[in-house]
Amino acid sequence: MQVMVQKFGGTSVQSSENREHVIRHIREALVQEYKLVVVVSALGRKPDPYATDSLLGLVDFPTNTNSSRELDLLMSCGEVISSVVLSNELQKNHISAVALTGAQAGFVTNEDFNRAKIKEVNPTRILKELETHDVVVVAGFQGQSESGEITTIGRGGSDTSAAALGVALSAERIEIFTDVEGIMTADPRVVKNARPLDVVTYTEICNLAYQGAKVIHPRAVEIAMQGKIPMRIRSTYSEQLGTLVTSSRVHELGMDIPDRMITGIAHISPVTQIKVQTKESAYRVQSEVFKAMAEAGISVDFINISPTGVVYTVPDTLTTKAIEILEMLGFHPEVTEGCAKVSAVGAGMTGVPGVASKIVQALTDSGVQILQSADSHTTIWVLVHNDDLITAVNALHDVFGLSITEELQES
Ligand code: ADP
Ligand code: ASP
Ligand code: MG
């Protein structure tokens, strides 16, 4: 039995008109004689009534801090509703389908509510349903702990559900359908001439995704990579094949994956930069600040430590909490809210001289102030004011010629 896993994101299942496109892709896979497991996200985006953020609004999240257990119970309903709506429409279209919650589909997670880890996927029930149905529609983003608690696996987690199912079912392919043509050289909402990539390696897209390219969840890519299941990221609204994600250098299209110096530009915003200067013991600042952040569950990023103090970023939503904690410890942090972390990502930059200077020059020429920077062998990061985000991302996209096709870049 050939199994394919398809995942449709929130906007793809938002309206019955959009779901007609979904059903067309499902039909196409059925014509090719695949047994289909379809993972769905909650319907639409806020203010659509059953979107995840709208459900959270029912309990006044985050102002009113409800129990994380109840939040999971609430959020899981969005994907359950979506699975029933789609399977109902499939039935109306004479396609035999059944809807399952994450728990019914065999997702076992730990009990770390709101960001649970998938421990295991037991596909027995899905395989049984596939004996009598052509399509099993699974509610993404959720599972159940061993003690029976309903959990969710972190925002954007339906991609991860699809990848985990792909591996558990040894699927031939995982197709992630979304509202753009595939993985692009930058977020097309920020860079108008961003270009879709035909093929990328798991590592390339994983780096981009960790740096904020939310078109795919990085955990989903890691799971597919470990299970060696090829993925495609493609548009719900077109017939284009989108981006193939694979590890092999010569992929199924018979082309080499080009050695790109820069694969793309990604960004995360808004974030807050926090500086704590050292007056007495540098050691006390370094150890106490990060220990306190960790104990409060605040994930810190872009950390620079020097004898004169520490600098780091937190998501803007956690700024108030972080400052309160620092002040309670007797520190006087210098805080810059409304920043953006912009990253140039590409495995081919390793050992190539001049990449950082090109970035600095492009940003300076565009009048963008760099607040902080860091680099690794595959990524260069800069922190800028959020007001400069669009200028900065476009400047880097232009300076590396990313809107030009690879063939032209080579010539
Ligand atoms: P879904 O609901 O289908 O999961 P998401 O909103 O999570 O969709 O992800 C798709 C969005 O990701 C696109 O609309 C696009 O704005 C954004 N995006 C960010 N970076 C990239 C990128 N490099 N390539 C494509 N899309 C990107
Ligand atoms: N509905 C969830 C979210 O908005 C999961 C997902 O869309 O992947 O985060
Ligand atoms: Mg998503």
Coordinates of C-alpha atoms and ligand atoms in Angstrom, one line a residue:
M1 CA 0.0 0.0 0.0
Q2 CA 1.4 3.4 -1.1
V3 CA 0.7 6.0 1.5
M4 CA 1.0 9.8 1.1
V5 CA 0.6 12.3 3.8
Q6 CA -0.8 15.7 2.8
K7 CA -1.0 18.7 5.2
F8 CA -3.2 21.7 4.7
G9 CA -2.6 24.9 6.7
G10 CA -5.2 27.2 8.2
T11 CA -5.8 29.5 5.2
S12 CA -6.1 26.4 2.9
V13 CA -9.0 25.1 4.8
Q14 CA -10.5 28.5 5.8
S15 CA -13.5 28.6 3.4
S16 CA -15.5 26.1 1.4
E17 CA -14.0 27.8 -1.7
N18 CA -10.5 27.2 -0.5
R19 CA -11.4 23.6 0.5
E20 CA -12.4 23.0 -3.1
H21 CA -8.7 23.4 -4.0
V22 CA -7.9 21.0 -1.1
I23 CA -10.3 18.4 -2.4
R24 CA -8.8 18.7 -5.9
H25 CA -5.3 17.9 -4.6
I26 CA -6.8 15.0 -2.6
R27 CA -8.5 13.7 -5.8
E28 CA -5.2 13.9 -7.7
A29 CA -3.4 11.8 -5.1
L30 CA -6.3 9.2 -5.1
V31 CA -6.2 9.0 -8.9
Q32 CA -2.5 8.0 -8.5
E33 CA -3.7 5.3 -6.2
Y34 CA -2.3 6.6 -3.0
K35 CA -3.9 5.8 0.3
L36 CA -4.1 9.2 1.9
V37 CA -3.7 10.6 5.3
V38 CA -4.6 14.3 5.4
V39 CA -3.5 16.5 8.3
V40 CA -5.4 19.7 8.9
S41 CA -4.8 22.9 10.8
A42 CA -7.6 24.9 12.5
L43 CA -9.9 26.8 10.1
G44 CA -8.4 30.2 9.0
R45 CA -6.8 32.9 11.0
K46 CA -8.1 35.3 13.6
P47 CA -10.9 36.7 13.5
D48 CA -12.2 33.5 11.9
P49 CA -14.2 32.0 14.8
Y50 CA -12.4 28.6 15.1
A51 CA -8.8 29.7 14.3
T52 CA -6.4 29.0 17.1
D53 CA -5.9 32.6 18.1
S54 CA -9.7 33.2 18.2
L55 CA -10.1 30.2 20.5
L56 CA -7.4 31.6 22.8
G57 CA -9.4 34.9 22.8
L58 CA -12.3 33.1 24.4
V59 CA -10.3 32.9 27.6
D60 CA -8.6 36.3 27.2
F61 CA -5.2 34.8 26.7
P62 CA -2.5 35.9 27.5
T63 CA -3.9 38.6 29.9
N64 CA -5.8 36.1 31.9
T65 CA -3.3 33.4 32.6
N66 CA -5.3 30.2 32.4
S67 CA -4.0 26.8 33.1
S68 CA -1.9 25.5 30.3
R69 CA -3.8 22.2 30.5
E70 CA -7.1 23.9 29.8
L71 CA -5.5 26.0 27.0
D72 CA -4.5 22.8 25.3
L73 CA -8.0 21.4 25.6
L74 CA -9.3 24.5 24.1
M75 CA -6.8 24.9 21.2
S76 CA -7.1 21.2 20.2
C77 CA -10.8 21.8 19.4
G78 CA -9.8 24.0 16.4
E79 CA -8.1 21.2 14.5
V80 CA -10.8 18.7 15.5
I81 CA -13.5 21.0 14.0
S82 CA -11.4 21.4 10.9
S83 CA -11.0 17.6 10.4
V84 CA -14.7 17.0 10.7
V85 CA -15.6 19.8 8.3
L86 CA -13.2 18.5 5.7
S87 CA -14.1 14.9 6.0
N88 CA -17.8 15.9 5.7
E89 CA -17.0 17.7 2.5
L90 CA -15.0 14.8 1.1
Q91 CA -18.0 12.5 1.8
K92 CA -20.3 15.0 0.0
N93 CA -17.9 14.7 -3.0
H94 CA -18.2 10.9 -2.9
I95 CA -14.8 10.4 -1.4
S96 CA -14.8 7.9 1.5
A97 CA -13.3 9.7 4.5
V98 CA -13.1 9.5 8.3
A99 CA -12.0 12.2 10.8
L100 CA -9.7 11.4 13.8
T101 CA -8.4 13.5 16.6
G102 CA -4.7 13.4 17.3
A103 CA -5.2 11.0 20.2
Q104 CA -7.3 8.7 18.0
A105 CA -4.7 8.8 15.3
G106 CA -2.1 7.5 17.8
F107 CA -0.1 10.5 18.8
V108 CA 1.4 9.9 22.3
T109 CA 3.1 13.0 23.8
N110 CA 4.7 14.0 27.1
E111 CA 2.7 16.2 29.4
D112 CA 4.5 19.5 28.7
F113 CA 1.3 21.4 27.9
N114 CA 1.4 23.9 25.0
R115 CA 4.7 22.6 23.7
A116 CA 4.4 18.8 24.2
K117 CA 6.9 16.5 22.6
I118 CA 5.7 13.6 20.5
K119 CA 7.0 10.4 22.1
E120 CA 5.4 8.0 19.7
V121 CA 2.9 7.7 16.9
N122 CA 1.0 4.4 16.9
P123 CA -0.6 4.2 13.4
T124 CA -2.7 1.1 14.1
R125 CA -6.0 2.9 14.0
I126 CA -5.1 4.8 10.9
L127 CA -4.1 1.7 9.1
K128 CA -7.3 0.0 10.1
E129 CA -9.4 3.0 8.8
L130 CA -7.4 2.9 5.5
E131 CA -8.8 -0.6 4.9
T132 CA -12.3 0.9 4.5
H133 CA -11.7 4.5 3.7
D134 CA -9.7 6.3 1.0
V135 CA -8.8 9.2 3.2
V136 CA -8.2 9.6 6.9
V137 CA -8.4 13.2 8.0
V138 CA -6.3 13.8 11.1
A139 CA -6.5 16.8 13.4
G140 CA -3.0 18.3 13.5
F141 CA -1.1 20.0 16.3
Q142 CA -2.2 17.7 19.1
G143 CA -1.9 14.4 20.9
Q144 CA -2.6 12.7 24.2
S145 CA -0.3 11.9 27.1
E146 CA -0.1 8.4 28.6
S147 CA -2.4 9.5 31.5
G148 CA -5.0 10.7 29.0
E149 CA -4.4 14.4 29.0
I150 CA -5.0 16.2 25.7
T151 CA -1.9 18.2 24.6
T152 CA -0.8 20.5 21.8
I153 CA 2.7 20.4 20.4
G154 CA 3.6 24.1 19.9
R155 CA 2.4 26.8 17.4
G156 CA 2.7 25.8 13.8
G157 CA 2.7 22.2 15.0
S158 CA 0.5 20.7 12.3
D159 CA 3.6 20.5 10.0
T160 CA 5.2 18.4 12.7
S161 CA 2.1 16.1 13.0
A162 CA 2.3 15.5 9.3
A163 CA 6.0 14.7 9.3
A164 CA 5.6 12.4 12.3
L165 CA 2.8 10.5 10.5
G166 CA 4.8 10.4 7.3
V167 CA 7.6 8.6 9.2
A168 CA 5.2 6.3 11.2
L169 CA 3.5 5.2 8.0
S170 CA 6.7 5.0 5.9
A171 CA 4.9 7.4 3.5
E172 CA 6.3 7.8 0.0
R173 CA 6.2 11.6 0.5
I174 CA 4.9 14.3 2.8
E175 CA 3.2 17.2 1.0
I176 CA 2.8 20.5 2.9
F177 CA 0.2 22.7 1.2
T178 CA 0.2 26.3 2.1
D179 CA -0.6 29.8 0.7
V180 CA 2.7 30.4 -1.1
E181 CA 4.4 28.7 -4.1
G182 CA 6.9 26.9 -1.9
I183 CA 10.0 27.8 0.1
M184 CA 11.1 31.2 -1.2
T185 CA 14.4 33.2 -0.9
A186 CA 12.6 35.4 1.7
D187 CA 9.1 35.9 3.1
P188 CA 7.2 37.1 0.0
R189 CA 5.1 39.4 2.3
V190 CA 8.4 41.3 2.9
V191 CA 10.3 40.9 -0.3
K192 CA 8.1 41.4 -3.4
N193 CA 10.6 39.7 -5.8
A194 CA 11.3 36.7 -3.6
R195 CA 11.7 33.6 -5.7
P196 CA 10.6 30.0 -5.0
L197 CA 13.3 27.4 -4.7
D198 CA 12.9 24.1 -6.7
V199 CA 14.9 22.0 -4.4
V200 CA 16.6 22.4 -1.0
T201 CA 18.3 20.1 1.4
Y202 CA 16.7 19.3 4.8
T203 CA 19.6 21.2 6.5
E204 CA 19.1 24.4 4.4
I205 CA 15.4 24.6 5.1
C206 CA 15.9 23.7 8.7
N207 CA 18.3 26.6 9.2
L208 CA 15.9 29.0 7.4
A209 CA 12.9 27.7 9.5
Y210 CA 14.8 28.1 12.8
Q211 CA 15.6 31.7 11.8
G212 CA 11.9 32.5 11.3
A213 CA 10.9 31.3 7.8
K214 CA 7.5 30.1 9.1
V215 CA 6.5 28.4 5.9
I216 CA 7.5 25.1 7.6
H217 CA 8.1 24.2 11.2
P218 CA 11.8 23.3 11.7
R219 CA 10.9 20.3 13.9
A220 CA 8.9 18.9 11.0
V221 CA 11.9 19.1 8.7
E222 CA 14.1 17.3 11.4
I223 CA 11.6 14.5 11.7
A224 CA 11.3 14.0 8.0
M225 CA 15.1 14.1 7.6
Q226 CA 15.6 11.5 10.4
G227 CA 13.0 9.3 8.8
K228 CA 14.4 9.9 5.3
I229 CA 11.0 10.9 3.9
P230 CA 11.0 13.4 1.1
M231 CA 8.9 16.5 1.6
R232 CA 7.3 18.9 -0.8
I233 CA 6.1 22.4 0.2
R234 CA 3.6 23.7 -2.4
S235 CA 0.7 25.9 -3.0
T236 CA -2.9 24.8 -2.4
Y237 CA -4.1 27.1 -5.1
S238 CA -1.9 26.0 -8.0
E239 CA -0.6 22.9 -9.8
Q240 CA 3.0 23.9 -9.4
L241 CA 5.1 21.3 -7.7
G242 CA 6.7 23.8 -5.3
T243 CA 9.9 23.0 -3.4
L244 CA 11.3 19.5 -2.9
V245 CA 13.1 19.0 0.4
T246 CA 15.5 16.1 0.2
S247 CA 19.0 15.1 1.4
S248 CA 20.3 13.6 -1.8
R249 CA 22.4 15.8 -3.9
V250 CA 21.0 14.4 -7.1
H251 CA 17.3 14.5 -6.4
E252 CA 14.4 12.9 -8.1
L253 CA 14.2 15.6 -10.8
G254 CA 17.6 14.5 -11.9
M255 CA 19.3 17.8 -11.1
D256 CA 22.2 18.6 -8.8
I257 CA 21.2 20.7 -5.8
P258 CA 23.3 23.8 -6.4
D259 CA 25.9 24.9 -3.9
R260 CA 24.3 28.1 -2.9
M261 CA 26.3 30.6 -1.0
I262 CA 23.1 32.2 0.5
T263 CA 19.8 30.2 0.4
G264 CA 17.6 32.9 1.7
I265 CA 17.0 35.7 4.1
A266 CA 14.8 35.1 7.2
H267 CA 13.6 37.2 10.0
I268 CA 12.1 37.1 13.5
S269 CA 10.2 40.0 14.9
P270 CA 9.4 41.8 17.1
V271 CA 12.0 41.0 19.7
T272 CA 13.4 43.1 22.5
Q273 CA 17.1 43.7 23.1
I274 CA 18.1 43.7 26.8
K275 CA 21.6 44.9 28.0
V276 CA 22.7 44.3 31.6
Q277 CA 26.0 46.2 32.3
T278 CA 28.5 44.8 34.8
K279 CA 29.3 47.2 37.7
E280 CA 30.9 44.7 40.1
S281 CA 31.2 41.0 39.4
A282 CA 30.9 40.0 35.7
Y283 CA 30.5 36.5 36.9
R284 CA 27.4 37.4 39.1
V285 CA 25.7 39.1 36.1
Q286 CA 26.4 36.3 33.7
S287 CA 25.2 33.5 36.0
E288 CA 22.3 35.2 37.7
V289 CA 20.7 36.8 34.6
F290 CA 20.5 33.6 32.5
K291 CA 19.6 31.4 35.5
A292 CA 16.7 33.8 36.3
M293 CA 15.5 33.8 32.7
A294 CA 15.6 30.0 32.5
E295 CA 13.7 29.6 35.8
A296 CA 11.0 31.9 34.5
G297 CA 10.7 29.9 31.3
I298 CA 11.9 32.8 29.1
S299 CA 13.8 31.6 26.1
V300 CA 16.7 34.0 25.4
D301 CA 18.4 34.4 22.0
F302 CA 21.2 36.4 20.4
I303 CA 23.4 36.2 23.5
N304 CA 26.6 38.2 23.7
I305 CA 28.6 37.9 26.9
S306 CA 31.6 40.2 27.6
P307 CA 33.5 41.3 30.7
T308 CA 31.4 44.5 30.6
G309 CA 28.0 42.8 30.7
V310 CA 25.5 40.7 28.8
V311 CA 23.2 41.4 25.9
Y312 CA 20.4 39.2 24.7
T313 CA 17.0 39.2 23.1
V314 CA 13.6 38.0 24.2
P315 CA 10.3 37.9 22.3
D316 CA 8.4 41.2 22.8
T317 CA 5.6 39.4 24.5
L318 CA 8.0 38.5 27.4
T319 CA 9.6 41.9 27.8
T320 CA 7.7 43.0 30.8
K321 CA 8.2 39.7 32.7
A322 CA 12.0 39.8 31.9
I323 CA 12.4 43.3 33.1
E324 CA 10.4 42.7 36.3
I325 CA 12.7 39.7 37.1
L326 CA 15.9 41.7 36.4
E327 CA 14.8 44.6 38.6
M328 CA 13.9 42.2 41.4
L329 CA 17.5 41.0 41.3
G330 CA 18.7 44.6 41.6
F331 CA 19.8 45.0 38.0
H332 CA 19.1 48.1 35.9
P333 CA 18.6 46.7 32.3
E334 CA 18.8 48.9 29.2
V335 CA 15.9 47.9 27.1
T336 CA 15.3 48.4 23.3
E337 CA 11.9 47.1 22.3
G338 CA 10.7 46.7 18.7
C339 CA 13.7 45.0 17.2
A340 CA 14.0 42.4 14.4
K341 CA 16.5 39.6 14.0
V342 CA 17.5 39.3 10.3
S343 CA 19.5 36.3 9.1
A344 CA 21.3 35.5 5.9
V345 CA 21.4 31.7 5.7
G346 CA 23.4 29.5 3.4
A347 CA 25.7 26.5 3.8
G348 CA 27.9 27.7 0.9
M349 CA 29.1 30.7 2.9
T350 CA 31.5 28.5 5.0
G351 CA 35.0 29.8 4.5
V352 CA 34.0 32.4 1.9
P353 CA 35.7 35.7 2.8
G354 CA 33.8 39.0 2.6
V355 CA 30.2 37.8 3.3
A356 CA 29.9 39.7 6.5
S357 CA 31.4 42.8 5.0
K358 CA 29.0 42.6 2.1
I359 CA 26.1 42.5 4.7
V360 CA 27.4 45.4 6.7
Q361 CA 28.0 47.5 3.5
A362 CA 24.5 46.8 2.1
L363 CA 22.8 47.7 5.4
T364 CA 24.9 50.8 5.9
D365 CA 24.2 52.0 2.3
S366 CA 20.5 51.5 3.0
G367 CA 20.7 53.6 6.2
V368 CA 20.0 50.6 8.5
Q369 CA 21.6 50.7 12.0
I370 CA 23.0 47.4 13.1
L371 CA 22.3 46.9 16.9
Q372 CA 24.1 43.6 17.3
S373 CA 25.5 40.9 15.1
A374 CA 26.7 37.3 15.2
D375 CA 27.7 34.6 12.8
S376 CA 28.2 30.8 12.5
H377 CA 29.5 28.8 9.5
T378 CA 26.0 28.8 7.9
T379 CA 24.3 31.9 9.1
I380 CA 25.0 35.6 9.7
W381 CA 22.6 37.4 12.1
V382 CA 22.0 41.1 12.5
L383 CA 19.6 42.8 15.0
V384 CA 18.0 46.0 13.6
H385 CA 15.1 48.2 14.6
N386 CA 11.8 46.7 13.5
D387 CA 11.1 49.9 11.5
D388 CA 14.1 49.0 9.3
L389 CA 13.0 45.4 8.9
I390 CA 11.7 45.6 5.3
T391 CA 14.6 47.8 4.2
A392 CA 17.1 45.4 5.8
V393 CA 15.7 42.2 4.4
N394 CA 15.3 43.6 0.9
A395 CA 18.9 45.1 1.0
L396 CA 20.3 41.6 1.9
H397 CA 18.1 39.9 -0.7
D398 CA 19.4 42.3 -3.4
V399 CA 23.0 42.2 -2.4
F400 CA 23.2 38.4 -2.8
G401 CA 21.2 38.5 -6.1
L402 CA 18.5 36.2 -4.7
S403 CA 15.8 37.3 -7.0
I404 CA 17.8 36.3 -10.0
T405 CA 17.5 32.6 -11.1
E406 CA 20.4 30.3 -10.4
E407 CA 21.2 29.8 -14.0
L408 CA 21.7 33.5 -14.4
Q409 CA 23.7 33.7 -11.2
E410 CA 26.1 31.1 -12.6
S411 CA 26.6 32.9 -15.9
Ligands
ADP1 P1 0.1 27.5 7.0 O1 -1.1 28.1 7.7 O2 -0.2 26.9 5.7 O3 0.9 26.6 7.9 P2 1.9 29.7 7.6 O4 1.3 31.0 7.7 O5 2.3 29.0 8.8 O6 1.0 28.8 6.7 O7 3.2 29.7 6.6 C1 3.1 30.3 5.3 C2 3.7 31.7 5.3 O8 5.1 31.7 5.6 C3 3.6 32.4 4.0 O9 2.4 33.1 3.8 C4 4.8 33.4 4.1 O10 4.3 34.7 4.4 C5 5.6 32.9 5.3 N1 7.0 32.8 4.9 C6 8.1 33.2 5.7 N2 9.2 33.0 5.2 C7 9.0 32.3 4.0 C8 9.8 31.8 3.0 N3 11.2 31.8 3.1 N4 9.2 31.2 1.9 C9 7.9 31.1 1.9 N5 7.0 31.6 2.8 C10 7.6 32.2 3.9
ASP2 N1 -3.4 25.9 14.5 C1 -2.1 25.8 15.1 C2 -1.5 27.2 15.1 O1 -2.1 28.2 14.6 C3 -1.2 24.8 14.5 C4 -0.9 25.0 13.0 O2 -1.5 25.8 12.3 O3 0.0 24.3 12.5 O4 -0.4 27.4 15.6
MG3 MG 2.3 27.0 9.5

